[in-house]
């Protein structure tokens, strides 16, 4: 029996050590009851730890499904992340310790960051950007991305970060949806030794983005990345920064002014622009970074997420900086140039808190324990996981081989929409169980409901949030109806539907079961099946397609696309490859299907609806569920035979 099996077999739970508990920011389990008794007063306590220009007059105004938090207050997010630290001894403390994939390194102190943010804020103003304007950011993971976000926040511009792995078309659609006036990009970024030519990709998008007036280009790669600068539109970042004034007064922002838009996949072909506002979002990030990651001044904190995702927004930039933390940022892949790159980084900088995704942990498991064993990781004191349910085997492996049985693990459940962590252990208090995200954060009201909306006290159902929380999304940009329809219509307009299934055990612990809608979680990234289907049918040879997930050892789920082709088109390996590339080109490499299965027909109900459930059964090799509603049952039988032959 392996070590992992032994720990699993006993159905073990893990207690925080007395030492950890003694030093933790929170160690009194009474916080849960106090927060539940008066959540508004609980959140207000954190609000007093932020810096305000004008105080709020009301904590919450709740007109379901619309919430306003800290009504009447004025503050600035960048001032909370920078100015208030620069006034203290933290002025010369490292804010970012950055490492590029090729091995280049930079450290920015809070003062450095403050100055660069002020300078870039002045640059933005000089280019005509005003409060409320949207600015798109399409960047590799470099400090300038955080500088640009904070500079937007400083002047009240709304940033929309588009992950650097998205395609030109995805960038174009996001720019157009938000009507961004300015784009900040870079010549490129490094990934597994290759170059992602971001500016070149942006140029393709920019051919069809009439709202963009200016493009600012960060020079990441010097001479090895060719860049075409369009006269009158494109300017180099370093040239604009040279001589830009060092001071820029922070714009007093209303608590409910928009801070950013971040696009995420939903159940239709069109990504949703999730809107976050100022005070509540900052407070949620601040509070959870402090209590969940237990961040203190001597910590070296590393969240390995790309800033292009919400995890990077909340836990690389806003949460840790609001806490005055030292944050490690690494541009590249975990296996480049060799499979201990992450452990080397932990050793080099003495990382104490490490937050990553189950898909990465499963890859590390596969690469073997020799890689982490070679490195000194004795500085680590806390580990985190996010993005998808973590399987107990991976949890225990993480505990043994990275945490060396010493570090509590916080498995944190949350979403782009929730803004900050909602279900999680508190590392100084919570007894953990491998695979369970444990308990709602104090002040959060989560319930498991059945389809009728009745509470399930023990057992499985749908995860719902029954009270508003400060960092909740405030809407979908430009689509108020979809906001109501998508999140607040499942049961009633004051209950938020997460789209996730969950199970409550006898101890009241939450076990997340994955998405129950047409959203897939592939390697921790959200991908809408409809988005991939739209990309496929956009190909001239494709008639119809249906995309489902099938379990995958490392990625959690793999994308499995069933495709019917147009008349006269022949199935071939080459066509399958062409379709995969087509999707990668339309959406981005993260959405490239793993399997293309050509089908003569897709299983449909008599009303013409594709039965994805049956396709999932086929892809997973399961016995088929109910087929009585099928228009033509033989379709499924044929597909299944064919799938098994090909697999
Ligand atoms: C999933 C990422 C189980 C879930 C922060 C959710 C998780 C979706 C966990 C949101 C977790 C995230 N355990 N499932 N700890 N964390 N998820 O918007 O399905 O990219 O709905 O936000 O990821 O993905 P998003």
XYZ file of C-alpha atoms and ligand atoms in Angstrom:
672
model
C 0.000 0.000 0.000
C 1.445 3.364 -0.990
C 1.741 6.275 1.402
C -1.041 8.022 -0.445
C -3.390 5.059 -0.161
C -2.683 4.799 3.557
C -3.670 8.388 4.159
C -6.766 8.021 2.028
C -7.801 4.675 3.437
C -8.072 5.986 6.944
C -10.405 8.739 5.765
C -8.007 11.021 7.529
C -8.626 14.562 8.522
C -5.837 17.047 9.072
C -5.606 19.509 11.942
C -3.622 22.735 11.790
C -0.571 22.440 14.030
C -0.590 24.208 17.382
C 2.279 26.328 16.139
C 0.436 27.432 13.014
C -2.700 28.144 14.994
C -0.827 30.194 17.576
C 0.542 32.564 14.941
C -2.408 32.694 12.517
C -4.386 35.885 11.897
C -7.509 33.981 12.898
C -7.554 31.113 15.340
C -10.858 31.628 17.118
C -13.641 29.437 15.659
C -16.131 31.907 17.150
C -15.677 34.133 14.070
C -18.138 31.955 12.177
C -20.974 32.464 14.618
C -20.282 36.160 15.032
C -20.213 36.712 11.258
C -23.411 34.698 10.771
C -25.219 36.704 13.397
C -24.526 40.002 11.674
C -22.770 39.632 8.322
C -22.958 43.338 7.533
C -21.199 44.264 10.757
C -18.658 41.534 10.057
C -17.800 42.932 6.611
C -17.811 46.439 7.963
C -14.994 45.409 10.299
C -12.749 44.812 7.291
C -13.872 48.078 5.702
C -12.300 49.879 8.654
C -8.961 48.331 7.671
C -9.065 49.962 4.220
C -8.242 53.590 3.465
C -11.189 55.786 2.566
C -11.390 59.247 1.083
C -14.946 59.568 2.365
C -16.661 57.092 4.704
C -19.655 55.024 3.662
C -23.081 55.804 5.032
C -24.729 52.388 4.561
C -23.074 48.978 4.449
C -25.545 47.299 2.108
C -28.427 48.251 -0.125
C -30.002 45.040 -1.414
C -32.668 45.239 -4.098
C -32.465 41.677 -5.340
C -30.641 40.874 -7.512
C -28.823 44.208 -7.318
C -26.509 44.970 -4.428
C -24.632 48.104 -3.452
C -21.986 47.868 -0.759
C -20.548 50.673 1.362
C -22.948 53.128 -0.169
C -21.745 56.719 -0.289
C -18.106 55.826 0.391
C -15.213 57.088 -1.688
C -11.831 55.418 -2.049
C -9.209 54.487 -4.582
C -8.013 50.924 -5.098
C -4.502 51.856 -6.207
C -4.080 54.121 -3.173
C -5.082 51.181 -0.976
C -2.574 48.910 -2.712
C 0.285 51.421 -2.888
C 0.108 54.863 -1.274
C -0.721 53.675 2.185
C 2.235 51.277 2.182
C 4.604 53.835 0.714
C 3.888 56.082 3.695
C 5.211 53.396 6.053
C 8.346 51.233 6.408
C 6.944 49.116 3.572
C 8.092 51.801 1.131
C 11.253 49.797 0.450
C 9.719 46.360 0.837
C 9.558 44.115 -2.237
C 6.088 44.232 -3.783
C 6.866 42.026 -6.791
C 9.689 39.573 -7.235
C 9.417 38.717 -10.891
C 11.101 36.038 -12.931
C 10.809 35.671 -16.684
C 10.862 32.293 -18.320
C 14.290 32.819 -19.925
C 15.620 33.514 -16.422
C 15.621 37.318 -16.278
C 14.703 38.701 -12.852
C 13.410 41.964 -11.442
C 12.332 43.147 -8.028
C 9.993 46.099 -7.610
C 9.613 47.664 -4.197
C 6.347 49.276 -3.162
C 7.958 52.615 -3.924
C 9.059 51.458 -7.403
C 5.600 50.159 -8.125
C 3.941 53.298 -6.792
C 6.109 55.486 -9.029
C 5.563 53.418 -12.149
C 1.836 53.304 -11.555
C 1.693 57.075 -11.121
C 3.769 57.548 -14.252
C 1.643 55.228 -16.327
C -1.508 56.829 -14.963
C -0.149 60.116 -16.315
C 0.641 58.462 -19.631
C -2.933 57.208 -19.884
C -4.278 60.652 -19.093
C -1.946 62.127 -21.697
C -3.487 59.790 -24.264
C -6.922 61.087 -23.378
C -8.115 58.303 -21.076
C -10.620 59.521 -18.514
C -12.624 58.071 -15.658
C -15.015 55.394 -16.918
C -13.138 54.730 -20.188
C -12.321 51.101 -20.912
C -8.720 50.008 -21.426
C -7.895 46.541 -22.788
C -4.741 44.766 -21.600
C -3.273 41.891 -23.625
C 0.012 41.032 -21.996
C 2.407 38.333 -20.897
C 2.870 37.875 -17.144
C 5.167 40.842 -16.538
C 5.032 43.532 -13.829
C 3.855 46.079 -16.410
C 0.536 44.265 -16.548
C -0.010 44.953 -12.846
C 1.283 48.511 -13.353
C -1.271 49.064 -16.113
C -4.137 47.655 -14.024
C -3.266 49.815 -11.031
C -2.777 52.874 -13.252
C -6.295 52.366 -14.630
C -7.620 52.007 -11.097
C -5.783 55.170 -10.119
C -7.526 57.364 -12.690
C -10.839 55.514 -12.617
C -10.480 53.842 -16.016
C -11.965 50.347 -16.305
C -9.521 47.617 -17.262
C -10.367 44.553 -19.266
C -7.526 42.053 -19.165
C -7.552 39.511 -21.980
C -5.408 36.456 -21.224
C -2.358 36.352 -23.514
C -3.250 32.815 -24.599
C -6.449 33.971 -26.286
C -6.534 34.372 -30.051
C -6.760 37.574 -32.068
C -10.473 36.964 -32.634
C -11.150 36.541 -28.937
C -9.264 39.762 -28.254
C -11.184 41.582 -30.989
C -14.567 40.483 -29.632
C -13.684 41.499 -26.081
C -12.381 44.897 -27.177
C -15.513 45.520 -29.206
C -17.893 44.363 -26.500
C -16.328 46.772 -24.001
C -15.706 49.510 -26.607
C -12.177 49.946 -25.264
C -10.399 53.143 -26.300
C -6.858 52.017 -25.633
C -4.959 48.747 -25.748
C -1.825 47.948 -23.795
C 0.074 44.990 -25.185
C 3.662 43.750 -25.505
C 5.905 42.646 -28.319
C 5.459 39.140 -26.962
C 5.973 36.750 -24.094
C 7.908 33.544 -23.548
C 6.334 30.145 -23.140
C 8.201 26.826 -23.151
C 11.113 28.434 -24.894
C 8.924 29.815 -27.674
C 7.617 33.310 -28.245
C 3.973 34.281 -28.235
C 3.919 37.253 -30.627
C 1.272 39.265 -28.827
C 1.645 42.480 -30.806
C 1.354 40.600 -34.070
C -1.795 38.904 -32.818
C -3.122 42.206 -31.536
C -2.532 43.759 -34.972
C -4.853 41.174 -36.465
C -7.520 42.070 -33.905
C -6.933 45.804 -34.306
C -7.962 45.648 -37.966
C -11.535 45.333 -36.660
C -11.680 47.347 -33.446
C -12.828 50.841 -34.394
C -13.071 52.012 -30.765
C -9.301 51.723 -30.174
C -7.495 55.062 -30.533
C -4.103 54.222 -29.047
C -1.943 51.163 -28.574
C 0.851 51.125 -26.009
C 3.468 48.413 -26.518
C 5.685 47.104 -23.732
C 9.051 45.881 -24.959
C 9.482 42.511 -23.328
C 11.759 40.724 -25.727
C 14.087 43.321 -27.204
C 15.368 42.482 -30.662
C 14.169 38.904 -30.958
C 10.491 39.771 -31.330
C 9.687 41.690 -34.494
C 7.076 44.399 -34.123
C 5.366 46.669 -36.578
C 4.406 50.024 -35.063
C 1.541 51.801 -36.804
C 2.218 55.495 -37.178
C -0.120 57.676 -35.144
C -1.648 54.746 -33.258
C 1.135 52.696 -31.671
C 3.562 53.990 -29.054
C 6.316 52.297 -27.046
C 5.661 52.047 -23.332
C 9.241 52.881 -22.370
C 9.266 56.010 -24.507
C 6.009 57.268 -23.013
C 7.182 56.490 -19.476
C 10.458 58.308 -19.970
C 9.913 61.695 -18.394
C 6.315 61.071 -17.311
C 5.682 62.846 -13.974
C 6.093 60.771 -10.796
C 2.979 62.018 -9.060
C -0.623 61.408 -9.979
C -3.355 62.062 -7.437
C -5.685 59.069 -7.061
C -9.173 59.684 -8.409
C -11.790 59.545 -5.623
C -13.978 56.644 -6.740
C -17.443 55.845 -5.535
C -17.688 52.469 -3.767
C -19.828 51.219 -6.628
C -17.810 52.674 -9.537
C -16.638 50.022 -11.953
C -13.122 48.697 -11.382
C -12.868 46.154 -14.146
C -14.505 43.853 -16.643
C -13.272 40.299 -17.047
C -14.707 38.014 -19.700
C -15.567 34.467 -18.799
C -17.239 31.571 -20.538
C -20.888 30.882 -20.052
C -23.503 28.620 -21.487
C -23.858 30.493 -24.771
C -21.333 31.086 -27.535
C -20.646 34.628 -26.340
C -18.386 35.196 -23.315
C -19.791 37.331 -20.516
C -18.114 40.529 -19.379
C -18.232 40.135 -15.609
C -18.337 43.534 -13.900
C -16.619 44.195 -10.575
C -16.795 47.443 -8.679
C -14.494 49.222 -6.279
C -15.051 48.900 -2.533
C -16.705 45.509 -2.139
C -14.322 43.786 -4.521
C -11.242 45.253 -2.849
C -12.608 44.321 0.553
C -13.304 40.724 -0.480
C -9.789 40.317 -1.877
C -8.222 41.996 1.120
C -10.127 39.990 3.718
C -9.619 36.583 2.110
C -5.918 37.128 1.388
C -5.465 38.006 5.039
C -7.546 35.218 6.543
C -7.244 32.378 4.028
C -3.585 32.851 3.066
C -2.712 34.276 6.454
C -0.368 36.721 4.719
C 2.037 38.592 6.973
C 4.868 40.997 6.371
C 7.637 38.413 6.390
C 5.861 36.095 3.947
C 6.902 35.488 0.375
C 3.645 34.718 -1.334
C 3.299 33.052 -4.721
C 0.085 32.475 -6.625
C 1.064 30.777 -9.865
C -2.016 31.918 -11.820
C -1.732 34.167 -14.846
C -3.140 37.640 -14.241
C -5.347 37.058 -17.292
C -7.685 35.003 -15.096
C -9.643 36.162 -12.081
C -7.298 34.267 -9.755
C -4.495 36.519 -10.924
C -6.599 39.677 -10.567
C -7.613 38.895 -7.005
C -4.635 36.919 -5.679
C -1.628 38.147 -7.647
C -2.570 41.821 -7.687
C -5.369 43.257 -5.562
C -5.559 40.990 -2.500
C -1.849 40.649 -1.728
C -0.987 44.270 -2.545
C -3.851 45.536 -0.382
C -2.189 43.535 2.408
C 1.281 44.927 1.660
C 2.593 41.452 0.824
C 5.658 40.409 -1.155
C 4.407 38.664 -4.270
C 6.319 36.318 -6.570
C 5.385 36.427 -10.253
C 6.686 33.913 -12.794
C 6.095 34.291 -16.498
C 6.537 30.794 -17.847
C 5.683 27.117 -17.744
C 6.351 24.809 -14.753
C 8.357 22.344 -16.857
C 10.704 24.772 -18.536
C 13.615 24.255 -18.920
C 13.159 21.328 -16.561
C 10.423 19.877 -14.417
C 11.493 21.460 -11.148
C 11.229 25.079 -12.271
C 8.520 25.819 -9.699
C 10.463 24.189 -6.867
C 13.578 26.041 -7.922
C 11.638 29.308 -7.653
C 10.317 28.366 -4.217
C 13.870 27.587 -3.106
C 15.410 30.708 -4.659
C 13.041 33.229 -3.093
C 12.147 31.356 0.072
C 8.466 31.189 -0.836
C 6.308 30.652 2.261
C 2.803 30.521 0.741
C 2.121 28.753 -2.540
C -1.229 28.749 -4.368
C -1.719 26.679 -7.514
C -4.218 24.509 -9.433
C -5.061 20.797 -9.178
C -4.217 20.295 -12.848
C -0.658 21.451 -12.116
C -0.475 19.238 -9.025
C -1.536 16.208 -11.064
C 1.167 16.973 -13.635
C 3.759 17.245 -10.827
C 2.582 13.885 -9.476
C 3.105 12.347 -12.833
C 6.619 13.769 -13.193
C 7.567 12.092 -9.932
C 8.697 13.009 -6.449
C 12.386 13.292 -7.352
C 11.880 16.766 -8.766
C 10.538 18.414 -5.608
C 12.821 16.283 -3.386
C 15.930 17.907 -4.871
C 14.949 21.369 -3.693
C 14.938 23.035 -0.313
C 11.355 24.012 0.277
C 11.562 24.272 4.040
C 10.310 27.872 3.931
C 6.824 26.789 2.798
C 4.196 27.083 5.522
C 0.879 27.121 3.661
C -0.432 25.664 0.396
C -3.511 26.516 -1.626
C -5.518 24.979 -4.456
C -8.050 26.505 -6.830
C -9.792 26.057 -10.158
C -11.540 22.711 -9.933
C -12.274 20.008 -7.422
C -8.978 18.565 -6.208
C -9.018 14.775 -6.176
C -8.016 13.342 -2.768
C -4.978 11.573 -4.275
C -3.589 14.850 -5.572
C -4.390 16.557 -2.253
C -2.476 13.965 -0.286
C 0.442 14.037 -2.725
C 0.597 17.837 -2.358
C 0.507 17.449 1.416
C 3.300 14.852 1.499
C 5.692 16.010 -1.176
C 5.305 19.770 -1.311
C 3.910 20.583 2.115
C 6.130 17.879 3.671
C 3.293 17.117 6.073
C 3.812 20.473 7.732
C 1.709 22.891 5.708
C -2.050 23.272 5.957
C -3.766 23.108 2.550
C -6.528 25.549 1.698
C -8.757 24.250 -1.099
C -10.547 27.431 -2.172
C -13.800 27.429 -4.091
C -14.855 30.581 -5.914
C -15.573 31.968 -9.385
C -14.881 34.952 -11.621
C -18.354 36.087 -10.592
C -17.756 35.814 -6.849
C -14.616 37.991 -7.056
C -12.988 36.386 -4.045
C -12.762 33.056 -2.234
C -16.094 31.910 -0.753
C -15.679 28.314 0.411
C -12.388 27.479 2.062
C -10.676 26.342 5.203
C -9.251 29.011 7.518
C -5.794 27.543 8.009
C -5.524 28.260 11.733
C -8.951 26.845 12.530
C -10.296 24.341 10.065
C -9.804 20.605 10.176
C -9.388 19.653 6.519
C -10.473 16.607 4.552
C -8.664 15.822 1.293
C -10.956 16.819 -1.583
C -13.337 19.023 0.377
C -13.318 22.824 0.189
C -14.692 22.554 3.763
C -16.715 25.600 4.923
C -18.059 28.917 3.654
C -15.853 31.870 4.607
C -17.357 33.713 7.591
C -20.199 35.981 6.469
C -20.897 33.860 3.364
C -24.181 32.058 3.186
C -23.908 28.980 0.956
C -26.562 26.287 0.667
C -27.035 23.088 -1.255
C -30.492 23.148 -2.850
C -32.447 20.660 -4.900
C -34.129 21.574 -8.175
C -37.227 22.731 -6.320
C -35.148 25.069 -4.188
C -35.439 23.041 -0.996
C -32.405 22.883 1.213
C -30.470 19.603 1.196
C -29.000 19.261 4.684
C -26.904 16.186 3.841
C -26.313 14.917 0.313
C -25.965 16.272 -3.192
C -27.597 19.160 -5.017
C -26.876 22.533 -6.540
C -24.660 25.082 -4.845
C -26.440 28.364 -4.138
C -25.522 31.564 -2.332
C -28.409 32.916 -0.342
C -27.067 36.280 0.800
C -25.212 38.999 -1.120
C -21.476 39.382 -0.419
C -19.211 42.405 -0.967
C -17.094 41.126 -3.889
C -20.015 39.724 -5.889
C -20.309 40.619 -9.546
C -22.525 43.633 -10.192
C -23.577 42.675 -13.679
C -22.662 41.493 -17.141
C -21.282 44.370 -19.165
C -23.923 45.650 -21.565
C -26.348 42.827 -20.832
C -28.463 43.423 -17.720
C -31.035 40.792 -18.671
C -28.485 38.055 -18.965
C -27.251 38.890 -15.460
C -30.673 38.304 -13.975
C -31.466 35.348 -16.158
C -28.151 33.561 -15.691
C -27.559 33.921 -11.994
C -30.748 34.938 -10.213
C -33.576 33.085 -11.927
C -33.023 29.462 -11.039
C -35.073 29.661 -7.834
C -35.783 33.272 -6.969
C -34.212 36.629 -7.557
C -32.412 36.731 -4.222
C -30.659 33.369 -4.599
C -27.482 33.172 -6.667
C -27.026 30.035 -8.772
C -23.354 29.072 -9.037
C -23.624 26.523 -11.859
C -21.806 24.012 -9.638
C -23.041 20.826 -8.054
C -22.074 20.179 -4.440
C -22.522 17.623 -1.709
C -22.766 18.213 2.022
C -21.454 15.486 4.303
C -22.489 14.600 7.852
C -20.072 17.152 9.286
C -21.505 19.912 7.107
C -18.426 19.909 4.849
C -18.827 21.029 1.235
C -17.599 18.771 -1.572
C -17.695 20.465 -4.963
C -18.781 18.181 -7.771
C -18.109 20.268 -10.880
C -20.253 22.254 -13.280
C -23.830 21.257 -13.927
C -24.248 23.543 -16.941
C -22.618 23.614 -20.381
C -19.384 24.988 -19.021
C -16.339 22.736 -18.893
C -13.350 23.017 -16.670
C -10.303 22.049 -18.704
C -6.980 22.326 -16.881
C -8.638 24.789 -14.514
C -9.860 27.020 -17.339
C -13.501 27.653 -17.992
C -14.575 26.811 -21.505
C -18.129 27.025 -22.773
C -19.144 24.059 -24.906
C -21.175 26.467 -27.064
C -18.126 28.609 -27.764
C -16.229 25.623 -29.101
C -19.277 24.459 -31.054
C -19.669 27.899 -32.655
C -15.996 27.866 -33.615
C -16.402 24.429 -35.194
C -19.495 25.204 -37.240
C -17.753 28.341 -38.439
C -15.456 25.997 -40.398
C -16.725 25.639 -44.003
C -16.660 21.831 -43.927
C -18.611 21.394 -40.697
C -22.373 20.961 -40.620
C -23.031 20.429 -36.932
C -21.130 19.820 -33.757
C -21.619 18.984 -30.108
C -18.867 19.309 -27.549
C -18.713 17.433 -24.264
C -16.108 16.811 -21.593
C -14.575 13.481 -20.822
C -12.532 12.829 -17.677
C -8.810 13.375 -18.174
C -6.036 12.326 -15.802
C -4.237 15.648 -15.681
C -6.558 18.278 -17.101
C -9.612 17.152 -15.153
C -11.624 17.222 -18.341
C -10.661 16.894 -21.979
C -12.663 18.404 -24.834
C -14.387 15.854 -26.978
C -16.064 17.225 -30.124
C -18.621 15.256 -32.131
C -18.800 16.645 -35.649
C -20.947 16.022 -38.689
C -19.518 17.286 -41.953
C -21.187 18.810 -44.981
C -22.132 16.775 -47.970
C -19.229 15.666 -50.134
C -16.653 16.154 -47.377
C -14.646 13.115 -46.299
C -13.521 12.355 -42.765
C -9.800 12.182 -42.314
C -7.083 12.554 -39.741
C -5.991 15.658 -41.610
C -9.441 17.194 -41.360
C -9.538 16.435 -37.633
C -6.231 18.283 -37.212
C -7.482 21.139 -39.335
C -10.571 21.487 -37.139
C -8.516 21.436 -33.941
C -6.278 24.198 -35.296
C -9.311 26.131 -36.433
C -10.722 26.193 -32.897
C -7.335 27.169 -31.458
C -7.168 29.987 -33.976
C -10.710 31.202 -33.224
C -10.603 31.022 -29.424
C -7.089 30.213 -28.249
C -4.963 27.135 -27.642
C -6.747 26.371 -24.339
C -9.894 25.489 -26.293
C -8.238 23.117 -28.794
C -10.356 19.917 -28.784
C -8.570 16.766 -27.633
C -10.756 14.477 -29.739
C -12.685 15.069 -32.927
C -15.211 12.336 -33.561
C -16.862 12.382 -36.940
C -20.441 11.258 -36.795
C -23.021 10.587 -39.469
C -25.652 12.109 -37.171
C -25.894 13.540 -33.706
C -28.382 12.140 -31.206
C -31.334 14.507 -30.962
C -34.647 14.665 -29.222
C -37.745 14.791 -31.366
C -37.754 18.542 -30.942
C -34.259 18.680 -32.379
C -32.230 19.315 -29.234
C -28.837 17.617 -29.180
C -28.627 15.215 -26.242
C -25.192 15.990 -24.853
C -25.828 13.697 -21.918
C -25.720 10.710 -24.239
C -22.598 11.981 -25.938
C -20.973 12.293 -22.529
C -21.929 8.711 -21.789
C -20.346 7.648 -25.061
C -17.197 9.677 -24.441
C -16.868 8.279 -20.939
C -17.616 4.753 -22.093
C -20.554 4.513 -19.668
C -23.754 2.587 -20.105
C -26.228 4.781 -21.879
C -28.891 6.568 -19.900
C -32.479 6.911 -20.966
C -32.746 6.997 -24.761
C -36.512 6.961 -25.061
C -36.760 10.619 -26.077
C -34.414 10.157 -29.012
C -35.754 10.824 -32.481
C -33.579 8.050 -33.905
C -32.103 5.663 -31.312
C -29.909 3.920 -33.879
C -27.781 7.072 -34.154
C -26.399 6.541 -30.684
C -25.736 2.875 -31.140
C -23.759 3.587 -34.308
C -21.787 6.399 -32.696
C -20.940 4.296 -29.732
C -19.591 1.462 -31.830
C -17.559 3.893 -33.843
C -16.191 5.640 -30.751
C -15.092 2.401 -29.177
C -13.362 1.357 -32.368
C -11.476 4.631 -32.570
C -10.569 4.811 -28.884
C -14.504 25.594 -10.429
C -11.726 30.383 -10.819
C -14.017 22.890 -6.960
C -16.003 25.661 -10.223
C -11.438 30.947 -9.424
C -16.319 27.117 -10.510
C -13.675 24.802 -8.198
C -15.342 27.461 -11.594
C -12.778 25.286 -7.216
C -14.994 28.913 -11.629
C -12.517 24.459 -6.084
C -12.969 26.752 -8.811
N -13.162 23.276 -5.998
N -14.289 23.619 -8.056
N -11.660 24.809 -5.126
N -12.361 26.499 -7.634
N -13.753 25.729 -9.168
O -14.534 31.573 -12.995
O -16.617 24.819 -11.172
O -12.351 30.532 -13.766
O -17.648 27.322 -10.920
O -12.816 31.026 -11.356
O -14.179 26.680 -11.302
O -13.997 29.162 -12.579
P -13.419 30.627 -12.752
